[in-house]
Amino acid sequence: MFRKALRHAQRCIHLRPGWQKALKRREDAVRALGCAAGDDLARSLDASLELGGRGESQAAARAPSSNTRSREDPKAEGDRLFKRSDYAGAEARYTEALEDEGSHHHRAKLFSNRSACRAKLGRWLPALQDGQTALKLSPKWYKAWMRVACAMEGLGNVLDAYCVYCKGLGQCEEALELWRAAASLLPRVPITDTHVSLRPGTRAMERFKMDSTFPRNRTRVFAISDVHIDQHGNVGWVKGLSEENFKNDVVMIAGDVGDTMNALKICLKEFKKRFRRVFFCPGNHDLWVRRDTSDRIYPDSIAKLAAMHNVCQEVGADMGPAEVAQGVFVVPMFSWYNHQFDEGDPHPGGLRYDSFCEWPQALGGHLEVWKYFIKLNASRVAVDYKKGYRGEGDPCVLSMSHFLPRVELPFSRGVTELAKAVGCKELDLQIQQIDSDVHVFGHSHVNIDTTCGDRETRYVQSALEGGGGLKKIFDRGHLV
């Protein structure tokens, strides 16, 4: 029995020199036969294989069986197993193939294929690691970029996955497939992105719940907009705020904190030093991508929006809704202007406001951007915030956007075509849907606190660039 095992092991080694499994089989057989006898037999078999087995091995090379082919090429076997949906088996074969040295491009394919297996098995973090290795080995290969993006999407980072596809477009010749993949992600952002969606397990839901038991009688909420921290010495105003007086409080910043990501990060950091919770929604200046600044790294304004979520996570700020104290809900909303806001001339104008913004072709052009931003709010406006509250005191909803939600709200009507670039009436439908008590907005730099609509919703603007500042809208249990 052991002589036969040794013979088979020797034949395997002859057909595939250096194969570790065959060498181990030979070692086991030699040990079972006794070292001396086993070694003598092994040498005898080596000689016979060299002389008489050459024709057999050559014939095998000319017409290999499927089993021999699998043993010789674990990658090929992995490919076949993958096609049969045996992803665990394919993963094992690719791992075996990776144990052998190969060219960089070949190894990139192996890591890419194993990443695909792990993605199919829902093992997203190992899939991401393999994709990143493939990308490092072959940075101009489009499939490596796709593996990384696929794993990021699986981890819930849909906006980050979009950014990966966009960056790959600048590196690879096979741009069409990357472009299609990037475009296909945009509708999924409001549904599955961990920063945007309120599905269980997302970061947005985790942040939503974290302060739900904080006492409302110890909480104040302040509103401000248009800080423009990179203009007119406004950074000094922010740094002049007390670092002690707002430790239990919340601030809502309704957009336009700065023209660059660096300015945005500085602004949010300074507010977070002072406030328990900091909420932010992007304005038009925040979404500019100026190629003469460090923001040139962002492929477009959606990619910059993705980076904003990561900056908020880094500094501890929020762009999603949350119960900031018992029965007190803050709901930031994405917004962009719709030219039909101009009721006197509801048609596209001749001027292009915010030309520094760059939008994906998949959104349908700059005139259609507002529709996508409305969709981004889908998860947060589907929540009945007040209905689920069972604590003391009446629940209240404090929403905010950068752009104006109603035409009655003031702006500089004498500025050419500004009415086409200042607001979005469809946004107010969402504000009413969540039964907002106070809606904070910005953009026009005209400060106001007024009531509009059948539900008598309050609309508040307190723009720093309009002479305003921190406006208190909730004070220890009550709206003010």
Tab-separated table of C-alpha atoms in Angstrom:
chain	number	residue	atom	x	y	z
A	1	MET	CA	0.000	0.000	0.000
A	2	PHE	CA	2.735	2.486	0.999
A	3	ARG	CA	4.895	1.482	-1.989
A	4	LYS	CA	1.964	2.347	-4.249
A	5	ALA	CA	1.406	5.638	-2.404
A	6	LEU	CA	5.073	6.508	-2.869
A	7	ARG	CA	4.875	5.648	-6.568
A	8	HIS	CA	1.871	7.975	-7.032
A	9	ALA	CA	3.553	10.772	-5.087
A	10	GLN	CA	6.697	10.478	-7.219
A	11	ARG	CA	4.615	10.640	-10.378
A	12	CYS	CA	2.867	13.810	-9.137
A	13	ILE	CA	6.232	15.417	-8.394
A	14	HIS	CA	7.459	14.459	-11.845
A	15	LEU	CA	4.423	16.052	-13.475
A	16	ARG	CA	4.463	19.121	-11.223
A	17	PRO	CA	7.877	19.743	-9.656
A	18	GLY	CA	7.834	21.612	-6.366
A	19	TRP	CA	4.160	20.943	-5.582
A	20	GLN	CA	4.021	21.011	-1.780
A	21	LYS	CA	1.195	18.521	-1.429
A	22	ALA	CA	3.013	15.916	-3.543
A	23	LEU	CA	6.239	16.426	-1.611
A	24	LYS	CA	4.352	15.929	1.649
A	25	ARG	CA	2.747	12.736	0.327
A	26	ARG	CA	6.185	11.362	-0.630
A	27	GLU	CA	7.580	12.228	2.800
A	28	ASP	CA	4.702	10.403	4.512
A	29	ALA	CA	5.156	7.301	2.322
A	30	VAL	CA	8.939	7.194	2.858
A	31	ARG	CA	8.441	7.479	6.626
A	32	ALA	CA	5.866	4.651	6.596
A	33	LEU	CA	8.164	2.357	4.606
A	34	GLY	CA	11.190	3.110	6.747
A	35	CYS	CA	13.634	5.801	5.769
A	36	ALA	CA	16.301	3.602	4.122
A	37	ALA	CA	13.944	1.377	2.135
A	38	GLY	CA	11.772	4.305	1.224
A	39	ASP	CA	14.681	6.386	-0.011
A	40	ASP	CA	15.999	3.499	-2.133
A	41	LEU	CA	12.586	2.981	-3.690
A	42	ALA	CA	12.167	6.702	-4.289
A	43	ARG	CA	15.495	6.863	-6.164
A	44	SER	CA	14.527	3.839	-8.222
A	45	LEU	CA	11.201	5.400	-9.119
A	46	ASP	CA	12.902	8.666	-10.036
A	47	ALA	CA	15.116	6.822	-12.519
A	48	SER	CA	12.251	4.882	-14.065
A	49	LEU	CA	10.145	7.989	-14.425
A	50	GLU	CA	13.014	9.858	-16.039
A	51	LEU	CA	13.595	7.054	-18.574
A	52	GLY	CA	10.268	5.418	-19.115
A	53	GLY	CA	7.858	8.040	-17.910
A	54	ARG	CA	9.040	10.737	-20.238
A	55	GLY	CA	6.710	9.589	-22.997
A	56	GLU	CA	3.839	9.376	-20.545
A	57	SER	CA	4.438	12.879	-19.256
A	58	GLN	CA	4.825	14.205	-22.780
A	59	ALA	CA	1.587	12.523	-23.773
A	60	ALA	CA	-0.054	14.007	-20.720
A	61	ALA	CA	1.220	17.422	-21.744
A	62	ARG	CA	-0.254	16.934	-25.215
A	63	ALA	CA	-3.612	15.677	-23.986
A	64	PRO	CA	-4.026	16.402	-20.283
A	65	SER	CA	-7.008	15.052	-18.401
A	66	SER	CA	-9.266	17.463	-16.544
A	67	ASN	CA	-7.843	16.298	-13.198
A	68	THR	CA	-4.234	16.877	-14.298
A	69	ARG	CA	-5.210	20.240	-15.740
A	70	SER	CA	-6.742	21.244	-12.412
A	71	ARG	CA	-3.676	20.171	-10.467
A	72	GLU	CA	-1.399	22.033	-12.817
A	73	ASP	CA	-3.488	25.216	-12.886
A	74	PRO	CA	-5.451	26.064	-9.742
A	75	LYS	CA	-6.456	29.379	-11.330
A	76	ALA	CA	-8.204	27.567	-14.177
A	77	GLU	CA	-9.956	25.345	-11.670
A	78	GLY	CA	-10.915	28.436	-9.680
A	79	ASP	CA	-12.382	29.991	-12.818
A	80	ARG	CA	-14.478	26.889	-13.468
A	81	LEU	CA	-15.686	26.734	-9.866
A	82	PHE	CA	-16.618	30.422	-9.965
A	83	LYS	CA	-18.713	29.865	-13.083
A	84	ARG	CA	-20.502	27.058	-11.228
A	85	SER	CA	-21.173	29.476	-8.324
A	86	ASP	CA	-18.897	27.501	-5.998
A	87	TYR	CA	-17.368	30.676	-4.621
A	88	ALA	CA	-15.788	29.092	-1.538
A	89	GLY	CA	-14.079	26.469	-3.693
A	90	ALA	CA	-12.933	29.085	-6.179
A	91	GLU	CA	-11.566	31.232	-3.356
A	92	ALA	CA	-9.494	28.277	-2.131
A	93	ARG	CA	-8.078	27.609	-5.615
A	94	TYR	CA	-7.132	31.266	-6.124
A	95	THR	CA	-5.463	31.254	-2.714
A	96	GLU	CA	-3.486	28.179	-3.775
A	97	ALA	CA	-2.454	29.897	-6.988
A	98	LEU	CA	-1.314	32.961	-5.052
A	99	GLU	CA	1.173	30.821	-3.153
A	100	ASP	CA	3.190	30.578	-6.377
A	101	GLU	CA	5.191	33.485	-7.676
A	102	GLY	CA	3.943	35.101	-10.863
A	103	SER	CA	4.087	38.302	-12.806
A	104	HIS	CA	2.546	41.371	-11.235
A	105	HIS	CA	-0.299	41.443	-13.706
A	106	HIS	CA	-1.046	37.753	-13.205
A	107	ARG	CA	-1.084	38.182	-9.436
A	108	ALA	CA	-3.324	41.216	-9.812
A	109	LYS	CA	-5.806	38.975	-11.625
A	110	LEU	CA	-5.625	36.379	-8.878
A	111	PHE	CA	-6.262	38.953	-6.155
A	112	SER	CA	-9.058	40.436	-8.266
A	113	ASN	CA	-10.684	37.044	-8.773
A	114	ARG	CA	-10.418	36.184	-5.099
A	115	SER	CA	-11.925	39.571	-4.256
A	116	ALA	CA	-14.882	38.701	-6.493
A	117	CYS	CA	-15.328	35.371	-4.666
A	118	ARG	CA	-15.248	37.030	-1.283
A	119	ALA	CA	-17.748	39.645	-2.436
A	120	LYS	CA	-20.110	36.891	-3.581
A	121	LEU	CA	-19.746	35.314	-0.128
A	122	GLY	CA	-20.544	38.648	1.557
A	123	ARG	CA	-17.053	38.899	3.060
A	124	TRP	CA	-16.698	42.543	2.173
A	125	LEU	CA	-13.633	43.564	4.168
A	126	PRO	CA	-11.383	40.757	2.817
A	127	ALA	CA	-12.835	41.506	-0.630
A	128	LEU	CA	-11.803	45.138	-0.218
A	129	GLN	CA	-8.301	44.167	0.890
A	130	ASP	CA	-7.833	41.910	-2.144
A	131	GLY	CA	-9.195	44.594	-4.451
A	132	GLN	CA	-6.789	47.156	-3.017
A	133	THR	CA	-3.873	44.751	-3.500
A	134	ALA	CA	-4.903	44.146	-7.115
A	135	LEU	CA	-5.116	47.901	-7.634
A	136	LYS	CA	-1.659	48.424	-6.161
A	137	LEU	CA	-0.221	45.771	-8.485
A	138	SER	CA	-2.038	47.001	-11.578
A	139	PRO	CA	-3.245	50.608	-11.080
A	140	LYS	CA	-4.406	51.085	-14.665
A	141	TRP	CA	-6.524	47.933	-14.801
A	142	TYR	CA	-10.215	48.813	-14.654
A	143	LYS	CA	-11.278	45.568	-12.980
A	144	ALA	CA	-9.101	46.311	-9.964
A	145	TRP	CA	-10.908	49.633	-9.525
A	146	MET	CA	-14.229	47.839	-9.869
A	147	ARG	CA	-13.326	45.274	-7.201
A	148	VAL	CA	-12.489	48.033	-4.710
A	149	ALA	CA	-15.682	49.938	-5.482
A	150	CYS	CA	-17.825	46.804	-5.281
A	151	ALA	CA	-16.461	45.970	-1.832
A	152	MET	CA	-16.997	49.527	-0.627
A	153	GLU	CA	-20.586	49.395	-1.787
A	154	GLY	CA	-21.025	46.099	0.035
A	155	LEU	CA	-19.734	47.745	3.214
A	156	GLY	CA	-22.401	50.433	2.803
A	157	ASN	CA	-20.071	53.179	1.582
A	158	VAL	CA	-21.920	53.823	-1.665
A	159	LEU	CA	-20.761	57.416	-2.080
A	160	ASP	CA	-17.159	56.331	-1.520
A	161	ALA	CA	-17.628	53.588	-4.114
A	162	TYR	CA	-18.846	56.244	-6.557
A	163	CYS	CA	-15.646	58.208	-5.903
A	164	VAL	CA	-13.511	55.135	-6.625
A	165	TYR	CA	-15.187	54.635	-9.988
A	166	CYS	CA	-14.685	58.304	-10.847
A	167	LYS	CA	-11.001	58.213	-9.924
A	168	GLY	CA	-10.585	55.062	-11.985
A	169	LEU	CA	-11.959	56.906	-14.997
A	170	GLY	CA	-8.887	59.116	-14.903
A	171	GLN	CA	-6.513	56.138	-14.798
A	172	CYS	CA	-7.899	53.476	-17.129
A	173	GLU	CA	-8.534	53.160	-20.835
A	174	GLU	CA	-11.631	50.980	-20.308
A	175	ALA	CA	-13.626	54.022	-19.172
A	176	LEU	CA	-17.077	53.042	-20.410
A	177	GLU	CA	-17.614	50.213	-17.937
A	178	LEU	CA	-16.420	52.353	-15.035
A	179	TRP	CA	-18.665	55.211	-16.124
A	180	ARG	CA	-21.687	52.923	-16.288
A	181	ALA	CA	-20.912	51.490	-12.869
A	182	ALA	CA	-20.565	54.951	-11.339
A	183	ALA	CA	-23.848	56.099	-12.861
A	184	SER	CA	-25.635	53.005	-11.571
A	185	LEU	CA	-24.650	53.847	-7.987
A	186	LEU	CA	-26.244	57.291	-7.839
A	187	PRO	CA	-29.838	56.043	-7.356
A	188	ARG	CA	-28.667	53.684	-4.590
A	189	VAL	CA	-27.143	56.373	-2.384
A	190	PRO	CA	-30.367	57.426	-0.588
A	191	ILE	CA	-31.339	53.778	-0.110
A	192	THR	CA	-28.171	52.052	1.075
A	193	ASP	CA	-25.353	54.524	1.826
A	194	THR	CA	-24.367	54.286	5.474
A	195	HIS	CA	-24.209	58.080	5.868
A	196	VAL	CA	-27.507	58.840	4.114
A	197	SER	CA	-29.901	55.938	4.634
A	198	LEU	CA	-31.728	55.359	7.920
A	199	ARG	CA	-31.824	51.602	7.447
A	200	PRO	CA	-30.887	49.513	10.511
A	201	GLY	CA	-27.146	49.130	10.928
A	202	THR	CA	-26.145	52.290	9.069
A	203	ARG	CA	-24.012	54.991	10.630
A	204	ALA	CA	-26.874	57.429	10.049
A	205	MET	CA	-29.199	55.335	12.216
A	206	GLU	CA	-26.552	54.941	14.895
A	207	ARG	CA	-26.107	58.719	15.045
A	208	PHE	CA	-29.877	59.193	15.008
A	209	LYS	CA	-30.352	57.278	18.263
A	210	MET	CA	-27.268	58.196	20.270
A	211	ASP	CA	-28.777	61.146	22.206
A	212	SER	CA	-32.434	60.106	22.324
A	213	THR	CA	-32.389	59.989	26.134
A	214	PHE	CA	-30.557	63.282	26.682
A	215	PRO	CA	-32.711	65.572	28.884
A	216	ARG	CA	-34.622	68.120	26.836
A	217	ASN	CA	-34.642	70.524	29.778
A	218	ARG	CA	-30.851	70.765	29.496
A	219	THR	CA	-30.799	71.344	25.726
A	220	ARG	CA	-30.746	74.486	23.627
A	221	VAL	CA	-30.750	74.550	19.824
A	222	PHE	CA	-29.227	77.399	17.811
A	223	ALA	CA	-29.484	78.193	14.097
A	224	ILE	CA	-27.039	79.916	11.770
A	225	SER	CA	-26.227	79.930	8.047
A	226	ASP	CA	-23.761	81.350	5.543
A	227	VAL	CA	-20.802	81.409	7.907
A	228	HIS	CA	-18.347	81.713	4.975
A	229	ILE	CA	-15.459	81.099	7.333
A	230	ASP	CA	-12.925	81.870	4.594
A	231	GLN	CA	-14.237	85.421	4.055
A	232	HIS	CA	-14.240	88.754	5.901
A	233	GLY	CA	-12.503	87.478	9.013
A	234	ASN	CA	-15.433	85.239	9.895
A	235	VAL	CA	-13.098	82.590	11.282
A	236	GLY	CA	-12.296	85.041	14.064
A	237	TRP	CA	-15.998	85.379	14.878
A	238	VAL	CA	-16.371	81.605	15.173
A	239	LYS	CA	-13.248	81.246	17.308
A	240	GLY	CA	-14.558	84.033	19.525
A	241	LEU	CA	-17.537	81.905	20.610
A	242	SER	CA	-17.328	80.590	24.153
A	243	GLU	CA	-15.928	77.090	24.566
A	244	GLU	CA	-17.890	76.666	27.813
A	245	ASN	CA	-21.383	78.108	27.327
A	246	PHE	CA	-22.713	75.603	24.746
A	247	LYS	CA	-21.487	72.238	26.053
A	248	ASN	CA	-25.013	70.753	26.231
A	249	ASP	CA	-26.299	72.531	23.138
A	250	VAL	CA	-26.931	71.888	19.458
A	251	VAL	CA	-26.159	74.089	16.459
A	252	MET	CA	-27.761	73.838	13.005
A	253	ILE	CA	-25.577	75.283	10.222
A	254	ALA	CA	-27.664	75.763	7.084
A	255	GLY	CA	-24.937	75.688	4.469
A	256	ASP	CA	-22.252	77.827	2.852
A	257	VAL	CA	-19.553	77.471	5.469
A	258	GLY	CA	-16.720	77.815	2.931
A	259	ASP	CA	-15.592	77.503	-0.680
A	260	THR	CA	-13.166	74.635	-0.044
A	261	MET	CA	-13.110	71.390	1.894
A	262	ASN	CA	-10.333	72.763	4.059
A	263	ALA	CA	-12.534	75.714	5.062
A	264	LEU	CA	-15.459	73.387	5.759
A	265	LYS	CA	-13.316	71.178	7.974
A	266	ILE	CA	-11.992	74.145	9.947
A	267	CYS	CA	-15.511	75.497	10.450
A	268	LEU	CA	-17.027	72.225	11.649
A	269	LYS	CA	-14.079	71.568	13.964
A	270	GLU	CA	-14.426	74.977	15.590
A	271	PHE	CA	-18.152	74.537	16.177
A	272	LYS	CA	-17.653	70.995	17.485
A	273	LYS	CA	-15.225	72.303	20.111
A	274	ARG	CA	-18.096	74.321	21.514
A	275	PHE	CA	-21.332	72.374	20.904
A	276	ARG	CA	-22.504	68.915	21.941
A	277	ARG	CA	-23.961	68.256	18.479
A	278	VAL	CA	-23.214	70.048	15.209
A	279	PHE	CA	-25.505	69.626	12.183
A	280	PHE	CA	-24.686	70.783	8.677
A	281	CYS	CA	-26.318	70.730	5.256
A	282	PRO	CA	-24.343	71.728	2.156
A	283	GLY	CA	-24.852	74.960	0.273
A	284	ASN	CA	-23.767	75.909	-3.210
A	285	HIS	CA	-20.375	77.284	-2.107
A	286	ASP	CA	-19.670	74.093	-0.183
A	287	LEU	CA	-20.162	72.077	-3.379
A	288	TRP	CA	-17.831	74.148	-5.543
A	289	VAL	CA	-14.906	72.223	-7.038
A	290	ARG	CA	-12.315	74.873	-7.802
A	291	ARG	CA	-9.434	73.442	-9.802
A	292	ASP	CA	-7.038	76.113	-8.493
A	293	THR	CA	-7.377	74.759	-4.934
A	294	SER	CA	-6.775	71.465	-3.153
A	295	ASP	CA	-10.371	70.558	-4.066
A	296	ARG	CA	-9.104	69.591	-7.513
A	297	ILE	CA	-8.777	66.049	-6.138
A	298	TYR	CA	-12.573	65.656	-6.327
A	299	PRO	CA	-13.809	64.411	-9.711
A	300	ASP	CA	-17.110	66.274	-9.316
A	301	SER	CA	-19.446	67.838	-6.752
A	302	ILE	CA	-21.035	64.510	-5.800
A	303	ALA	CA	-17.576	63.204	-4.938
A	304	LYS	CA	-17.045	66.285	-2.788
A	305	LEU	CA	-20.404	65.625	-1.119
A	306	ALA	CA	-19.142	62.135	-0.300
A	307	ALA	CA	-16.002	63.605	1.237
A	308	MET	CA	-18.130	65.918	3.393
A	309	HIS	CA	-19.727	62.914	5.061
A	310	ASN	CA	-16.290	61.517	5.831
A	311	VAL	CA	-15.144	64.860	7.246
A	312	CYS	CA	-18.249	64.996	9.441
A	313	GLN	CA	-17.502	61.498	10.691
A	314	GLU	CA	-13.919	62.523	11.432
A	315	VAL	CA	-14.818	65.640	13.454
A	316	GLY	CA	-18.015	64.286	15.048
A	317	ALA	CA	-20.504	66.447	13.138
A	318	ASP	CA	-23.652	65.269	11.334
A	319	MET	CA	-25.396	65.659	7.995
A	320	GLY	CA	-28.174	63.227	8.874
A	321	PRO	CA	-31.194	63.503	11.194
A	322	ALA	CA	-31.107	62.767	14.908
A	323	GLU	CA	-33.114	62.893	18.106
A	324	VAL	CA	-30.778	65.305	19.890
A	325	ALA	CA	-32.731	65.175	23.152
A	326	GLN	CA	-35.967	63.587	24.336
A	327	GLY	CA	-38.511	64.374	21.617
A	328	VAL	CA	-36.339	66.994	19.881
A	329	PHE	CA	-35.566	66.024	16.285
A	330	VAL	CA	-33.110	67.818	13.980
A	331	VAL	CA	-33.520	66.985	10.283
A	332	PRO	CA	-30.931	68.375	7.813
A	333	MET	CA	-32.152	68.244	4.209
A	334	PHE	CA	-30.279	68.255	0.923
A	335	SER	CA	-31.403	70.964	-1.492
A	336	TRP	CA	-30.631	72.616	-4.801
A	337	TYR	CA	-32.442	75.305	-6.741
A	338	ASN	CA	-35.037	74.724	-9.436
A	339	HIS	CA	-35.439	77.380	-12.133
A	340	GLN	CA	-39.227	76.934	-11.882
A	341	PHE	CA	-39.035	78.650	-8.496
A	342	ASP	CA	-39.207	81.815	-10.628
A	343	GLU	CA	-42.996	81.994	-10.961
A	344	GLY	CA	-42.820	85.032	-13.245
A	345	ASP	CA	-40.671	83.181	-15.795
A	346	PRO	CA	-40.458	79.473	-14.936
A	347	HIS	CA	-37.997	78.666	-17.717
A	348	PRO	CA	-34.231	78.099	-17.739
A	349	GLY	CA	-32.302	81.347	-17.728
A	350	GLY	CA	-29.341	82.508	-19.733
A	351	LEU	CA	-27.013	82.787	-16.748
A	352	ARG	CA	-25.173	79.875	-15.180
A	353	TYR	CA	-24.904	80.336	-11.445
A	354	ASP	CA	-22.387	78.202	-9.543
A	355	SER	CA	-20.308	77.255	-12.558
A	356	PHE	CA	-17.666	75.950	-10.145
A	357	CYS	CA	-19.996	73.050	-9.409
A	358	GLU	CA	-19.444	69.984	-11.602
A	359	TRP	CA	-22.195	67.385	-11.906
A	360	PRO	CA	-22.211	63.815	-13.266
A	361	GLN	CA	-23.773	63.429	-16.690
A	362	ALA	CA	-26.017	60.764	-15.200
A	363	LEU	CA	-27.952	63.466	-13.317
A	364	GLY	CA	-29.115	64.919	-16.614
A	365	GLY	CA	-27.372	68.286	-16.523
A	366	HIS	CA	-27.211	71.129	-14.004
A	367	LEU	CA	-30.905	71.983	-14.440
A	368	GLU	CA	-31.883	68.555	-13.080
A	369	VAL	CA	-29.660	68.493	-9.992
A	370	TRP	CA	-32.495	69.577	-7.688
A	371	LYS	CA	-34.376	66.346	-8.455
A	372	TYR	CA	-31.488	64.226	-7.231
A	373	PHE	CA	-31.157	66.216	-4.019
A	374	ILE	CA	-34.865	65.756	-3.348
A	375	LYS	CA	-34.344	61.995	-3.755
A	376	LEU	CA	-31.448	62.072	-1.302
A	377	ASN	CA	-33.964	63.129	1.355
A	378	ALA	CA	-36.199	60.090	0.764
A	379	SER	CA	-35.118	58.103	3.814
A	380	ARG	CA	-35.311	60.998	6.264
A	381	VAL	CA	-38.687	62.335	5.140
A	382	ALA	CA	-40.228	58.854	5.333
A	383	VAL	CA	-39.943	58.959	9.143
A	384	ASP	CA	-42.902	60.061	11.271
A	385	TYR	CA	-40.765	61.674	13.938
A	386	LYS	CA	-43.514	62.809	16.260
A	387	LYS	CA	-45.686	59.702	16.158
A	388	GLY	CA	-43.170	57.431	17.805
A	389	TYR	CA	-42.350	59.759	20.708
A	390	ARG	CA	-43.687	58.642	24.111
A	391	GLY	CA	-41.735	60.839	26.520
A	392	GLU	CA	-42.543	63.992	28.452
A	393	GLY	CA	-43.364	67.207	26.612
A	394	ASP	CA	-44.492	67.707	23.043
A	395	PRO	CA	-42.156	66.448	20.324
A	396	CYS	CA	-40.787	69.013	17.904
A	397	VAL	CA	-39.101	68.760	14.514
A	398	LEU	CA	-36.438	71.282	13.506
A	399	SER	CA	-35.504	70.934	9.834
A	400	MET	CA	-33.035	72.851	7.700
A	401	SER	CA	-31.888	73.347	4.131
A	402	HIS	CA	-29.621	75.831	2.450
A	403	PHE	CA	-32.005	76.944	-0.276
A	404	LEU	CA	-35.369	78.646	0.116
A	405	PRO	CA	-38.388	76.314	0.194
A	406	ARG	CA	-41.105	78.939	-0.412
A	407	VAL	CA	-41.436	81.860	-2.805
A	408	GLU	CA	-42.795	84.122	-0.031
A	409	LEU	CA	-39.425	84.104	1.691
A	410	PRO	CA	-37.246	87.149	0.986
A	411	PHE	CA	-34.325	87.397	-1.412
A	412	SER	CA	-32.856	90.115	-3.634
A	413	ARG	CA	-35.495	90.076	-6.343
A	414	GLY	CA	-33.775	92.779	-8.353
A	415	VAL	CA	-30.763	90.599	-9.168
A	416	THR	CA	-30.939	89.240	-12.718
A	417	GLU	CA	-32.344	85.697	-12.821
A	418	LEU	CA	-31.597	85.138	-9.132
A	419	ALA	CA	-35.120	83.768	-8.666
A	420	LYS	CA	-34.054	80.807	-10.815
A	421	ALA	CA	-31.119	80.031	-8.520
A	422	VAL	CA	-32.441	80.582	-5.025
A	423	GLY	CA	-35.068	78.024	-4.097
A	424	CYS	CA	-37.069	74.869	-4.670
A	425	LYS	CA	-40.798	74.621	-3.956
A	426	GLU	CA	-40.693	70.823	-4.024
A	427	LEU	CA	-38.524	70.997	-0.918
A	428	ASP	CA	-41.404	72.481	1.061
A	429	LEU	CA	-43.536	69.423	0.311
A	430	GLN	CA	-40.953	67.368	2.181
A	431	ILE	CA	-40.851	69.880	5.025
A	432	GLN	CA	-44.615	69.552	5.425
A	433	GLN	CA	-44.378	65.766	5.134
A	434	ILE	CA	-42.305	65.563	8.322
A	435	ASP	CA	-44.515	68.173	10.057
A	436	SER	CA	-41.603	70.472	10.767
A	437	ASP	CA	-42.187	73.093	13.463
A	438	VAL	CA	-39.235	75.284	12.492
A	439	HIS	CA	-37.350	75.229	9.211
A	440	VAL	CA	-33.949	76.901	9.096
A	441	PHE	CA	-32.611	78.034	5.712
A	442	GLY	CA	-29.922	80.278	4.252
A	443	HIS	CA	-28.507	81.441	0.913
A	444	SER	CA	-30.290	84.775	0.460
A	445	HIS	CA	-28.510	86.498	3.400
A	446	VAL	CA	-31.845	88.119	4.359
A	447	ASN	CA	-32.517	87.323	7.988
A	448	ILE	CA	-36.084	86.574	8.959
A	449	ASP	CA	-38.292	84.674	11.410
A	450	THR	CA	-41.762	84.258	9.942
A	451	THR	CA	-44.688	81.854	9.675
A	452	CYS	CA	-46.014	80.506	6.359
A	453	GLY	CA	-48.420	77.871	5.092
A	454	ASP	CA	-51.524	76.142	6.369
A	455	ARG	CA	-49.591	74.418	9.141
A	456	GLU	CA	-48.016	77.691	10.239
A	457	THR	CA	-44.486	76.376	9.971
A	458	ARG	CA	-41.843	78.847	11.120
A	459	TYR	CA	-39.114	79.719	8.618
A	460	VAL	CA	-35.916	81.158	10.059
A	461	GLN	CA	-32.769	82.559	8.497
A	462	SER	CA	-29.880	83.924	10.537
A	463	ALA	CA	-27.023	84.354	8.081
A	464	LEU	CA	-23.697	85.472	9.503
A	465	GLU	CA	-22.908	87.156	6.175
A	466	GLY	CA	-26.260	88.929	6.461
A	467	GLY	CA	-25.491	90.403	9.854
A	468	GLY	CA	-26.971	87.560	11.863
A	469	GLY	CA	-25.399	85.053	14.196
A	470	LEU	CA	-26.486	82.282	16.523
A	471	LYS	CA	-30.280	82.375	16.814
A	472	LYS	CA	-31.843	80.342	19.597
A	473	ILE	CA	-34.895	78.376	18.427
A	474	PHE	CA	-35.272	75.840	21.259
A	475	ASP	CA	-34.564	76.528	24.918
A	476	ARG	CA	-34.615	73.786	27.550
A	477	GLY	CA	-37.883	72.130	26.646
A	478	HIS	CA	-39.666	74.795	24.590
A	479	LEU	CA	-39.564	76.439	21.176
A	480	VAL	CA	-38.604	80.098	21.305
